[in-house]
Coordinates of C-alpha atoms and ligand atoms in Angstrom, one line a residue:
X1263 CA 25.1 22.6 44.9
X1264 CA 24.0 25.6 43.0
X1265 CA 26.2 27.3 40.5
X1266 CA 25.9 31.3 40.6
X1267 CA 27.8 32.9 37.0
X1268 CA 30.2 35.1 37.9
X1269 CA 31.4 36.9 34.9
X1270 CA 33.8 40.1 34.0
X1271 CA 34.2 42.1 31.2
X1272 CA 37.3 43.3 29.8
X1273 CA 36.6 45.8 26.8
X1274 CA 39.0 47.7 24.0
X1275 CA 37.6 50.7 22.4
X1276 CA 38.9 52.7 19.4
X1277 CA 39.3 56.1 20.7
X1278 CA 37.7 58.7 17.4
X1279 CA 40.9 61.3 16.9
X1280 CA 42.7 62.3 14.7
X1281 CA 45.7 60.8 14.9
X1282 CA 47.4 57.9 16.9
X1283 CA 48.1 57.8 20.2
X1284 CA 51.9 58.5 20.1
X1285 CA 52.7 60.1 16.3
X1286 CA 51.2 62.1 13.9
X1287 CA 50.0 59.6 11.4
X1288 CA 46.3 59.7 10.8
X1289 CA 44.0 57.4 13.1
X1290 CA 41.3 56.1 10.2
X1291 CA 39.9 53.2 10.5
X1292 CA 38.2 52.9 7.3
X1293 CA 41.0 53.3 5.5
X1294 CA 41.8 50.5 2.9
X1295 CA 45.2 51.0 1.3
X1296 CA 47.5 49.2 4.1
X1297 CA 50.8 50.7 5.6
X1298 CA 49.2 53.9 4.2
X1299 CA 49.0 56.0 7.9
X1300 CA 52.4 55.2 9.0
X1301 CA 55.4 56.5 9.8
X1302 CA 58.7 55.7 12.0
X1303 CA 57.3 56.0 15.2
X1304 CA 53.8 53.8 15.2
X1305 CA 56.4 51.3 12.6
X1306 CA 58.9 50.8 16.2
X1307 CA 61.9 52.7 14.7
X1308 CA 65.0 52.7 16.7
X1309 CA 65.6 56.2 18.1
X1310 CA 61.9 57.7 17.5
X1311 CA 59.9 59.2 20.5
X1312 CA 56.3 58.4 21.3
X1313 CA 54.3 61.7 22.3
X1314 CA 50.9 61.3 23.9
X1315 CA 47.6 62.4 22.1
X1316 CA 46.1 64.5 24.3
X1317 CA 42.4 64.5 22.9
X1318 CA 42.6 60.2 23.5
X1319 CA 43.3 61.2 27.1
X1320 CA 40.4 63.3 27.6
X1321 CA 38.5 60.6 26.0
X1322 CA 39.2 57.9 28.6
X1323 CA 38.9 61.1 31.3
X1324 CA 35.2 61.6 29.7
X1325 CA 34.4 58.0 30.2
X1326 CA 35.9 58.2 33.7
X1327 CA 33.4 60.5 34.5
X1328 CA 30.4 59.3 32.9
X1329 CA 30.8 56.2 35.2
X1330 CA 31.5 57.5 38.3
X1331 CA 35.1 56.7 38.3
X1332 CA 38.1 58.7 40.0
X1333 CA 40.7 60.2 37.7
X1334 CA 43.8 59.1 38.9
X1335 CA 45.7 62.9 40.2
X1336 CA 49.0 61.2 38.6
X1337 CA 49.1 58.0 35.7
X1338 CA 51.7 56.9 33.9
X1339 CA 52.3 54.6 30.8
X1340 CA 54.3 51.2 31.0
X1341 CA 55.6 48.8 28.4
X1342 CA 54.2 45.5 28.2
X1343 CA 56.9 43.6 26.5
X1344 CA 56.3 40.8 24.3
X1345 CA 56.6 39.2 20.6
X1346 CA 54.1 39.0 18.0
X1347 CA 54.5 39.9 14.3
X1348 CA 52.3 42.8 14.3
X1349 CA 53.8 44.5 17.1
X1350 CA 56.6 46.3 15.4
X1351 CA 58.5 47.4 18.8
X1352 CA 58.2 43.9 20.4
X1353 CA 56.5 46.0 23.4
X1354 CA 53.1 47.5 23.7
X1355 CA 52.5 51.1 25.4
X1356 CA 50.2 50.3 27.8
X1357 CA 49.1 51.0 31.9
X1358 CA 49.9 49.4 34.7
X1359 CA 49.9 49.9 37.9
X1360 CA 48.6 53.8 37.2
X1361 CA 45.9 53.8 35.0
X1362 CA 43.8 57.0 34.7
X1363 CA 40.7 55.7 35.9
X1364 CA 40.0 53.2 38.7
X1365 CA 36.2 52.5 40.3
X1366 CA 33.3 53.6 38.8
X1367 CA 29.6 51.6 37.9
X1368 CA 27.4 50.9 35.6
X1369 CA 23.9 49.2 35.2
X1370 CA 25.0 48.1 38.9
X1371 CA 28.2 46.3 37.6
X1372 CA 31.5 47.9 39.5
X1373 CA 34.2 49.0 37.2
X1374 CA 37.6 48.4 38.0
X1375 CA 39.6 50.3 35.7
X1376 CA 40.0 52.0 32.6
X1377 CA 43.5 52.7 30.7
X1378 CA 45.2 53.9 27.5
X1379 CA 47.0 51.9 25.2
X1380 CA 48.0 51.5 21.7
X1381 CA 46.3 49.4 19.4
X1382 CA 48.9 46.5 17.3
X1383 CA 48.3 45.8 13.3
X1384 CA 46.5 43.5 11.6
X1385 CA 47.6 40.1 9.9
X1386 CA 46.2 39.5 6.8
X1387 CA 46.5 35.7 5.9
X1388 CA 46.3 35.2 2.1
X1389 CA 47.8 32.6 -0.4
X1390 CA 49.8 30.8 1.9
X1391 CA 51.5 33.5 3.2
X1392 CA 50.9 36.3 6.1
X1393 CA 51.3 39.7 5.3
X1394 CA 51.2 42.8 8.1
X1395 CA 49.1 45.9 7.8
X1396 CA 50.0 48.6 10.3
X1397 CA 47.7 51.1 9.9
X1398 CA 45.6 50.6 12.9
X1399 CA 49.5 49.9 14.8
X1400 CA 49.5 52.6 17.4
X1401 CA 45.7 53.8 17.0
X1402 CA 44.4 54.9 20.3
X1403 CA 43.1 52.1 22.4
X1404 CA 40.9 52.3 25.8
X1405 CA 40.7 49.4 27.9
X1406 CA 37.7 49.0 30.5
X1407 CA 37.5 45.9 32.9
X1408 CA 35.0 45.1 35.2
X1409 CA 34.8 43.5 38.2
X1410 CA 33.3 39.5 38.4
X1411 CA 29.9 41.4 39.0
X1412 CA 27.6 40.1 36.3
X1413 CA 25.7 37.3 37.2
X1414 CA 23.8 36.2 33.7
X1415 CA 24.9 36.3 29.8
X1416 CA 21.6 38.3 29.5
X1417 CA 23.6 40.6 32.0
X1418 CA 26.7 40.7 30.3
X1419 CA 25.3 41.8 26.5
X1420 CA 23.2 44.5 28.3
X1421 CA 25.9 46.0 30.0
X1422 CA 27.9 45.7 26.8
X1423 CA 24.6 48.5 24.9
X1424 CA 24.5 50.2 27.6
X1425 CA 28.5 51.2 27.3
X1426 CA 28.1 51.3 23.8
X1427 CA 25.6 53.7 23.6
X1428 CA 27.6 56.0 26.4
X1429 CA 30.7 56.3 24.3
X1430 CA 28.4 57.2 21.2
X1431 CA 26.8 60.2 23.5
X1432 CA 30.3 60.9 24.8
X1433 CA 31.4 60.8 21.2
X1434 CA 34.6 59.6 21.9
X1435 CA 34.2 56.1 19.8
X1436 CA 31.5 54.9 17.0
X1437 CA 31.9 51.5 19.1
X1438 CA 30.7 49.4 16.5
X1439 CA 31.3 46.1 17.1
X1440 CA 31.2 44.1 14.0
X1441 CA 33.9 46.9 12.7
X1442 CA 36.1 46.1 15.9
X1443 CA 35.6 49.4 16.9
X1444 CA 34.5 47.8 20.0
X1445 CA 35.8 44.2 21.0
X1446 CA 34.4 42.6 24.5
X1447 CA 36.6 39.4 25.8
X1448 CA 34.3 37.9 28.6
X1449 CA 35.8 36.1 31.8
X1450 CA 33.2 33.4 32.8
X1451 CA 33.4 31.3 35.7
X1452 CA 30.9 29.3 38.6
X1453 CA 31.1 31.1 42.0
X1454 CA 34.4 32.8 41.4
X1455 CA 36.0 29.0 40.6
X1456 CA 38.6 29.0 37.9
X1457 CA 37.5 31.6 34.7
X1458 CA 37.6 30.9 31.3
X1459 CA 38.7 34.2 29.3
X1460 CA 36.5 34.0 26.1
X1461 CA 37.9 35.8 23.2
X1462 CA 36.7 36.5 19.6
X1463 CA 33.0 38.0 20.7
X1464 CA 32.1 40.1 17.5
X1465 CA 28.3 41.2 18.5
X1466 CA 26.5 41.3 21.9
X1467 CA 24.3 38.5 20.4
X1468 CA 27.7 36.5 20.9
X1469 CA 28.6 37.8 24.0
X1470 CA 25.4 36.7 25.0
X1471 CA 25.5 33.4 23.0
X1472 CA 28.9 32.6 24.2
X1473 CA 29.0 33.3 27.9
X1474 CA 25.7 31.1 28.3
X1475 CA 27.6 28.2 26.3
X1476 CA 30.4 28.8 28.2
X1477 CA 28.4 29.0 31.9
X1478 CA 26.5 25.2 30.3
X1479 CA 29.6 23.7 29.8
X1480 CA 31.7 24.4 32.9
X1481 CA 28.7 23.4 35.0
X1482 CA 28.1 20.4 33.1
X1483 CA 32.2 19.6 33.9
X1484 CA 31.7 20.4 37.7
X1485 CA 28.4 18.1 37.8
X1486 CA 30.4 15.3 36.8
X1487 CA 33.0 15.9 39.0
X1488 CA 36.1 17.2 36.6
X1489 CA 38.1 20.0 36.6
X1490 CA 37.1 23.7 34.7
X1491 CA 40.8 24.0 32.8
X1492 CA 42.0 27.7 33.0
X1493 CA 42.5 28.7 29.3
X1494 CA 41.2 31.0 26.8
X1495 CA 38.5 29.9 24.7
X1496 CA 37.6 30.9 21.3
X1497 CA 33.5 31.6 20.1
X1498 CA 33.1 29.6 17.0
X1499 CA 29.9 31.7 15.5
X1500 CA 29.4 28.6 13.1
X1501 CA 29.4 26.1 15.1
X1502 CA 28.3 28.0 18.5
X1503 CA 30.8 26.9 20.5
X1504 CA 33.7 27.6 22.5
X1505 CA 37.0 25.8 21.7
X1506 CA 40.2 25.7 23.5
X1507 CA 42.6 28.4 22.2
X1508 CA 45.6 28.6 24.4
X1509 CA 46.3 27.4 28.0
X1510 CA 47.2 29.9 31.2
X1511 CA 49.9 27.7 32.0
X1512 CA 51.8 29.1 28.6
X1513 CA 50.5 32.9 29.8
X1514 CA 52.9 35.4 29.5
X1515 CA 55.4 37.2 31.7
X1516 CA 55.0 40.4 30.1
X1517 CA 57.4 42.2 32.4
X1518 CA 55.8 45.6 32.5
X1519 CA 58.1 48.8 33.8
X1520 CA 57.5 52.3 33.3
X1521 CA 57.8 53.5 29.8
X1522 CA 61.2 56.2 30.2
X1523 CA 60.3 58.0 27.0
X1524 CA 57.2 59.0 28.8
X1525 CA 57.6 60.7 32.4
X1526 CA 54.4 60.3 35.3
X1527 CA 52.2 63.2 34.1
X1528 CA 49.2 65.1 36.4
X1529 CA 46.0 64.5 35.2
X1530 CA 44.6 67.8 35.9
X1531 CA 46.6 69.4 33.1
X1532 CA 43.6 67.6 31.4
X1533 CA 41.1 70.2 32.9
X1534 CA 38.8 67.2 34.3
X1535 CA 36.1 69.8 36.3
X1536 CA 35.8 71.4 32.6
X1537 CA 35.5 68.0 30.6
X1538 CA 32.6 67.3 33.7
X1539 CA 30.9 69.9 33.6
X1540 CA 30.6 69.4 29.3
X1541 CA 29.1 65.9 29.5
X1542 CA 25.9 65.2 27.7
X1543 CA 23.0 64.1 28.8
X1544 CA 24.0 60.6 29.1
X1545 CA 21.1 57.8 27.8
X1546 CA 20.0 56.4 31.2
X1547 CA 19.0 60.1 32.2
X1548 CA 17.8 61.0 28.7
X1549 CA 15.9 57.3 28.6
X1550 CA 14.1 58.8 31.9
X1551 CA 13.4 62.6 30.9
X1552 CA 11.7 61.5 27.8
X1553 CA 9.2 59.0 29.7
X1554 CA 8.6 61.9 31.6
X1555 CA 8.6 64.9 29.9
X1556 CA 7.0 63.4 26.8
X1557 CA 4.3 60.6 28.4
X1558 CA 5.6 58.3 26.0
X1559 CA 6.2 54.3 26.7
X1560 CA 9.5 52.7 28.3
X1561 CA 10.0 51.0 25.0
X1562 CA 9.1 53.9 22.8
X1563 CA 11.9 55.9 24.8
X1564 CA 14.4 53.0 24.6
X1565 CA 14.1 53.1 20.9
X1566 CA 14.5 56.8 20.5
X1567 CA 17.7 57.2 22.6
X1568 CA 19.3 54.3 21.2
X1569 CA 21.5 56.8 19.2
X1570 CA 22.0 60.3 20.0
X1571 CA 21.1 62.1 16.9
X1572 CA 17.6 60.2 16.7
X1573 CA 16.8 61.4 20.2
X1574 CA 18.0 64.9 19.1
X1575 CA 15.7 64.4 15.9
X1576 CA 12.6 63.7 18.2
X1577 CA 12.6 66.3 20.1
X1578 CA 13.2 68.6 17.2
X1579 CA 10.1 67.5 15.9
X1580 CA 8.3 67.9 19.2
X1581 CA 8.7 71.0 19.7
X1582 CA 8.0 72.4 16.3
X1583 CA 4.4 70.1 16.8
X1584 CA 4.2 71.7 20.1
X1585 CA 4.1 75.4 18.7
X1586 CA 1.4 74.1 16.3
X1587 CA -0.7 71.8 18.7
X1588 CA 0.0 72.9 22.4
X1589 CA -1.8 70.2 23.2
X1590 CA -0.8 67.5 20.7
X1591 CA 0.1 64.1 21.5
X1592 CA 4.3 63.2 21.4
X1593 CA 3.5 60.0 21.9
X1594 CA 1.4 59.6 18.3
X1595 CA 4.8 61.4 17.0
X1596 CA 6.7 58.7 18.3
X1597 CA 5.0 56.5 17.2
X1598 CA 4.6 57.7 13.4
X1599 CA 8.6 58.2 13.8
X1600 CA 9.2 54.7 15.3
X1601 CA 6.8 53.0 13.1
X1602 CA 6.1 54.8 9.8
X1603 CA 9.2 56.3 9.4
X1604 CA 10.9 53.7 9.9
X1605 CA 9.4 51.2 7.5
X1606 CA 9.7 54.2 4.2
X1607 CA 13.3 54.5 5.4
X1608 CA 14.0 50.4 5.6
X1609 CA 12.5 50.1 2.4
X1610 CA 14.6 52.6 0.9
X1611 CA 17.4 50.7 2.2
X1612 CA 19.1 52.9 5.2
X1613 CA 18.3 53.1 8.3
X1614 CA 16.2 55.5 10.4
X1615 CA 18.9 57.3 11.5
X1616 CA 20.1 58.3 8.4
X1617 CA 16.3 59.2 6.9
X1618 CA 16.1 62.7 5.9
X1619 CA 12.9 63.3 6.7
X1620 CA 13.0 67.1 8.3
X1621 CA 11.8 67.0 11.6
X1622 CA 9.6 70.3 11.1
X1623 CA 7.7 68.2 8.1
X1624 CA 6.8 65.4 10.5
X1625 CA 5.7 67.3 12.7
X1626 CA 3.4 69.2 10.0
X1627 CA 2.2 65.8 9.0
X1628 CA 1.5 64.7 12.7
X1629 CA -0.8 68.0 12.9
X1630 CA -2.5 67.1 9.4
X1631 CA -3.5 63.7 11.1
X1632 CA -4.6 65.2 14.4
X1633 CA -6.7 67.8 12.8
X1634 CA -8.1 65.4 10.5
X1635 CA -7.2 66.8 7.3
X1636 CA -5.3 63.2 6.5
X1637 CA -5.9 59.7 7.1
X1638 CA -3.3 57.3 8.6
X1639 CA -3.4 55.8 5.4
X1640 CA -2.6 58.9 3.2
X1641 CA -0.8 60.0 6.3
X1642 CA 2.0 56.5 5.0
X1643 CA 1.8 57.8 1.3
X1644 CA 2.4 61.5 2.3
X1645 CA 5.7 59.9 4.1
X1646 CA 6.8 58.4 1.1
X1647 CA 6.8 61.8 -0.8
X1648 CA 8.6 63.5 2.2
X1649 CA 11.0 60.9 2.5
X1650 CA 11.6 61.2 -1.4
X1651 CA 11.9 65.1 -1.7
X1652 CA 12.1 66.6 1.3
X1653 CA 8.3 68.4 0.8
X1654 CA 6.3 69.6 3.2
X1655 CA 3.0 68.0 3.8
X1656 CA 1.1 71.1 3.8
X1657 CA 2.6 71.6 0.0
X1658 CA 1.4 67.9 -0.6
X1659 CA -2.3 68.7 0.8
X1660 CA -2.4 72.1 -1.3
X1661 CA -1.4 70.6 -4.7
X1662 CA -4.3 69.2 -6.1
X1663 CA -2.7 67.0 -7.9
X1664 CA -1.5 64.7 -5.0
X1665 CA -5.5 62.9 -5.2
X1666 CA -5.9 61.3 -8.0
X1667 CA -9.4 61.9 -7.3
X1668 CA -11.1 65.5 -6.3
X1669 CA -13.9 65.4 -8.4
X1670 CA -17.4 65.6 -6.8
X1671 CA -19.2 63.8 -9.6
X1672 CA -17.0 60.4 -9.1
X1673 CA -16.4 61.0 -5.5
X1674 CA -20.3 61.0 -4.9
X1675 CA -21.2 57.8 -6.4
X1676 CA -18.5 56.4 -3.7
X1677 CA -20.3 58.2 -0.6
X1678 CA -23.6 56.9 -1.9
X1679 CA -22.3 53.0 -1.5
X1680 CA -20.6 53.9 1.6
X1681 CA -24.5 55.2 3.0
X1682 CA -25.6 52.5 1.6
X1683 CA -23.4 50.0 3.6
X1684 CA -23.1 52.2 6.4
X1685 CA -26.5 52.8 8.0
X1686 CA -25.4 52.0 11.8
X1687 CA -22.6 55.1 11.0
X1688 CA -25.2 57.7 10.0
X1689 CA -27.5 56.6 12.7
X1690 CA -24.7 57.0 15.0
X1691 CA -24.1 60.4 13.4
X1692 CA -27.5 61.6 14.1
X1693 CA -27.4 60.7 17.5
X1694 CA -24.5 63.2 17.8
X1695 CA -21.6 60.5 17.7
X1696 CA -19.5 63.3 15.6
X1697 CA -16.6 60.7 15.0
X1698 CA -18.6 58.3 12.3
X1699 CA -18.1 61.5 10.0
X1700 CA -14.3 60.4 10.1
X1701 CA -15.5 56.7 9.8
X1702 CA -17.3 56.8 7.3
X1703 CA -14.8 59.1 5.3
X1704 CA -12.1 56.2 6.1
X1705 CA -14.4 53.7 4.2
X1706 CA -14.7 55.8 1.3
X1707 CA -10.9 56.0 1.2
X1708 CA -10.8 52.5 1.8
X1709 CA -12.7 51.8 -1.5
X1710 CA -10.6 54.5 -3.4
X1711 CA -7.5 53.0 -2.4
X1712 CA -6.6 56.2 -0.1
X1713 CA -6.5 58.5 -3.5
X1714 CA -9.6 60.3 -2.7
X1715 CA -9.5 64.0 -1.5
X1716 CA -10.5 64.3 1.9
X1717 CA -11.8 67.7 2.4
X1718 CA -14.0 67.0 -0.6
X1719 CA -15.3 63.4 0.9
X1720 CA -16.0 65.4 4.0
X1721 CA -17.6 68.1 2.7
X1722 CA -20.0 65.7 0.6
X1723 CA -20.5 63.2 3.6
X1724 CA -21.4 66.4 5.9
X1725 CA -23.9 67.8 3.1
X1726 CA -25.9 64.6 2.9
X1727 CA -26.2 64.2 6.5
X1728 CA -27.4 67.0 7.0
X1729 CA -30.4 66.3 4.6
X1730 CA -30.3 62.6 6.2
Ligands
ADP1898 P1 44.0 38.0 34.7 O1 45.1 38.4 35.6 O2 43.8 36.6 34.4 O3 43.9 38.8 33.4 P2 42.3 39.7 36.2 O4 42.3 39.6 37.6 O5 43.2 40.8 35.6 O6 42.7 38.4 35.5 O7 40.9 40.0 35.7 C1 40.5 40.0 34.4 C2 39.0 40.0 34.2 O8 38.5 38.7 34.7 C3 38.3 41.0 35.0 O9 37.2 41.5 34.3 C4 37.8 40.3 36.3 O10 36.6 40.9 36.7 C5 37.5 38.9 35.7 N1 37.7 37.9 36.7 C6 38.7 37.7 37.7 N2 38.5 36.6 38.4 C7 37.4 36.0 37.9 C8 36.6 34.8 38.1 N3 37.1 34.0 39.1 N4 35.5 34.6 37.4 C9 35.2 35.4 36.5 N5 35.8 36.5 36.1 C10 36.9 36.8 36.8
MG1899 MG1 43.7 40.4 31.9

């Protein structure tokens, strides 16, 4: 008998607004002091009135769109009533049988629905005793679920990226998942048989790690001829497991019904042609254009759209290198980008994205390499200073100062070991191979540690060939 995964995703998303979803308090996730953004209506006090945030709508309308999926004409809110201390109103606004998106696709996996809730507080369990902060009580929450569509855990993290990255272009979360920005539950089961609902994923790593845990153990169960038990599991990181957290026979009757302070509203009071026609480029079509467009590498693109201002920061820089070089290379660019600055920026301790590096000065520096002013080498220390000060390479190469080394005097007794060493190079030379001229000048940088001046190395190397 052969066991196919069948696996859905159910995913809650902090909406980026400024306040909650029913009040005025201030929706900050980041912020510390607890109970500080609260007030009588996101605390559940008798006799207050919850009024929609009408930015978190368009947010979920946004993501409706971006995946294909029909904006309901008329949605609603229900309460879904039950206890737990940090739910204040013993109910949770919520959808039901309306939400404001159904249908929709992505990465091949149908979408069911997406809908608009409130978020609860948090416990914080210290000393023996539990305390409630409700600050993030009543922060805007979207709520995506798929349909039992995804076949592998490989499957399951990608199409967790993918999504990620979409509400990052759509700017409507910063979806990061180890802030709980973005938290994935995964429902895993073997050819549709009873699913296990796997909660407490905090990275797609996990998601991945979890749901092929999850898949070994419930075939291993079926193999030996017992029964998959329908429960929630937890993902012990630790441990890499799965453990038993509640049973579905204890599952809730949560007896939704329509929330009365909130009347059926029509969705095109929300201007849904408007917020279509202002999408982005979403990654999958930018991941393509740039392949195209820029003859660069499937990985190479993959890297640069994996956050929207990096993408916007290459092309910046390609097209100031374009107006220099027309016929320059946006591959090398994306290269020295990926690569170069990269490894200044990691080992000044942030992150690519955040390097200040101004794209017009890597382009200058790409140009400085092309045209042969720079060597790779010099091309990594010149990338240091940029990343330091914000120069421009052409500033660098001017100020004499920047090679320890322009005179001719000690700079000649360097190009007479490298001819020494070198005789294939100048016989290559000679015979009109133009490119040992850049050789040999490499291996005389090589021996000066790359602090030699290269227009001076050249214009030494070139005099004695000529004699040569
Ligand atoms: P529940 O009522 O238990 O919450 P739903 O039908 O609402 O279940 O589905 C919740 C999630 O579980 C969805 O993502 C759905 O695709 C997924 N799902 C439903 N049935 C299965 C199954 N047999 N195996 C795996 N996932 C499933
Ligand atoms: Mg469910």
């Amino acid at each position: 008998m052969e066991y196919k995964p069948t696996i859905g995703l159910e995913v809650h998303v902090e909406l980026k607004t400024r306040t909650k979803m029913f009040c005025d308090s201030l929706n900050d996730a980041d912020e510390k002091k607890p109970n500080k953004n609260t007030c009588p209506v996101c605390l559940g006090h008798p006799g207050t009135l919850p009024v929609p945030n009408k930015e978190a709508i368009k947010h979920v309308i946004r993501v409706g769109l971006a995946l294909g999926g029909k904006i309901n004409p008329v949605t609603k809110f229900d309460r879904k009533n039950y206890f737990y201390p940090d739910l204040p109103k013993g109910y949770q606004i919520s959808q039901y049988d309306q939400p404001l998106v159904t249908g929709g696709n992505l990465l091949g996996i149908k979408i069911r629905r997406i809908h608009l809730e409130e978020d609860t507080g948090t416990l914080v369990h210290a000393q023996g005793s539990s305390l409630v902060d409700f600050n993030r009580a009543g922060m805007p929450l979207m709520e995506l679920v798929t349909e039992p569509d995804i076949t592998s855990a490989e499957e399951a993290a990608d199409f967790g990226r993918e999504l990620q990255l979409i509400l990052r272009y759509l700017g409507v979360s910063d979806a990061d998942m180890e802030k709980g920005h973005m938290r994935l539950e995964a429902n895993v089961s073997l050819n549709m048989g009873t699913k296990v609902e796997i909660k407490n994923i905090n990275s797609f790593k996990a998601a991945r790690d979890a749901t092929l845990y999850e898949l070994e153990r419930q075939e291993e169960l079926l193999r030996d001829g017992k029964d998959v038990a329908h429960e929630t599991r937890g993902w012990d990181e630790a441990k890499q497991i799965t453990v038993s957290q509640r049973s579905k026979e204890e599952a809730h009757d949560y007896r939704y019904f329509p929330e009365p302070d909130i009347p059926p509203f029509e969705t095109v009071a929300f201007e849904p042609d408007i917020l279509a026609r202002e999408l982005p480029e979403l990654p999958a079509a930018k991941r393509t254009r740039f392949i195209q467009e820029y003859k660069i590498d499937e990985g190479q693109s993959a890297v640069l759209i994996s956050s929207p201002k990096l993408a916007e920061y290459f092309e910046e820089s390609v097209s100031e290198l374009k107006e220099m070089e027309r016929d320059a290379s946006a591959s090398l660019l994306a290269n020295y980008l990926i690569n170069d600055v990269r490894a200044v920026a990691v080992e000044n301790g942030v992150s690519l994205e955040q390097s200040h590096v101004n794209p017009e000065h890597l382009a200058h520096l790409v140009v400085l390499i092309i045209r042969e002013k720079i060597t790779s080498r010099q091309a990594k220390d010149m990338l240091e200073k940029i990343f330091q000060s914000d120069v421009d390479p052409e500033d660098i190469l001017k100020d004499e100062s920047y090679y320890a080394i322009s005179d001719s005097g000690e700079l000649d007794v360097i190009v007479q070991d490298v001819f020494a060493e070198n005789s294939q190079a100048v016989a290559d030379y000679k015979k009109g191979k133009i490119q040992s001229l850049q050789f040999l000048v490499g291996k005389a940088m090589g021996k000066l540690k790359g602090k030699g001046n290269p227009e001076v190395l050249r214009e030494l190397f070139m005099e004695y060939l000529k004699k040569k």
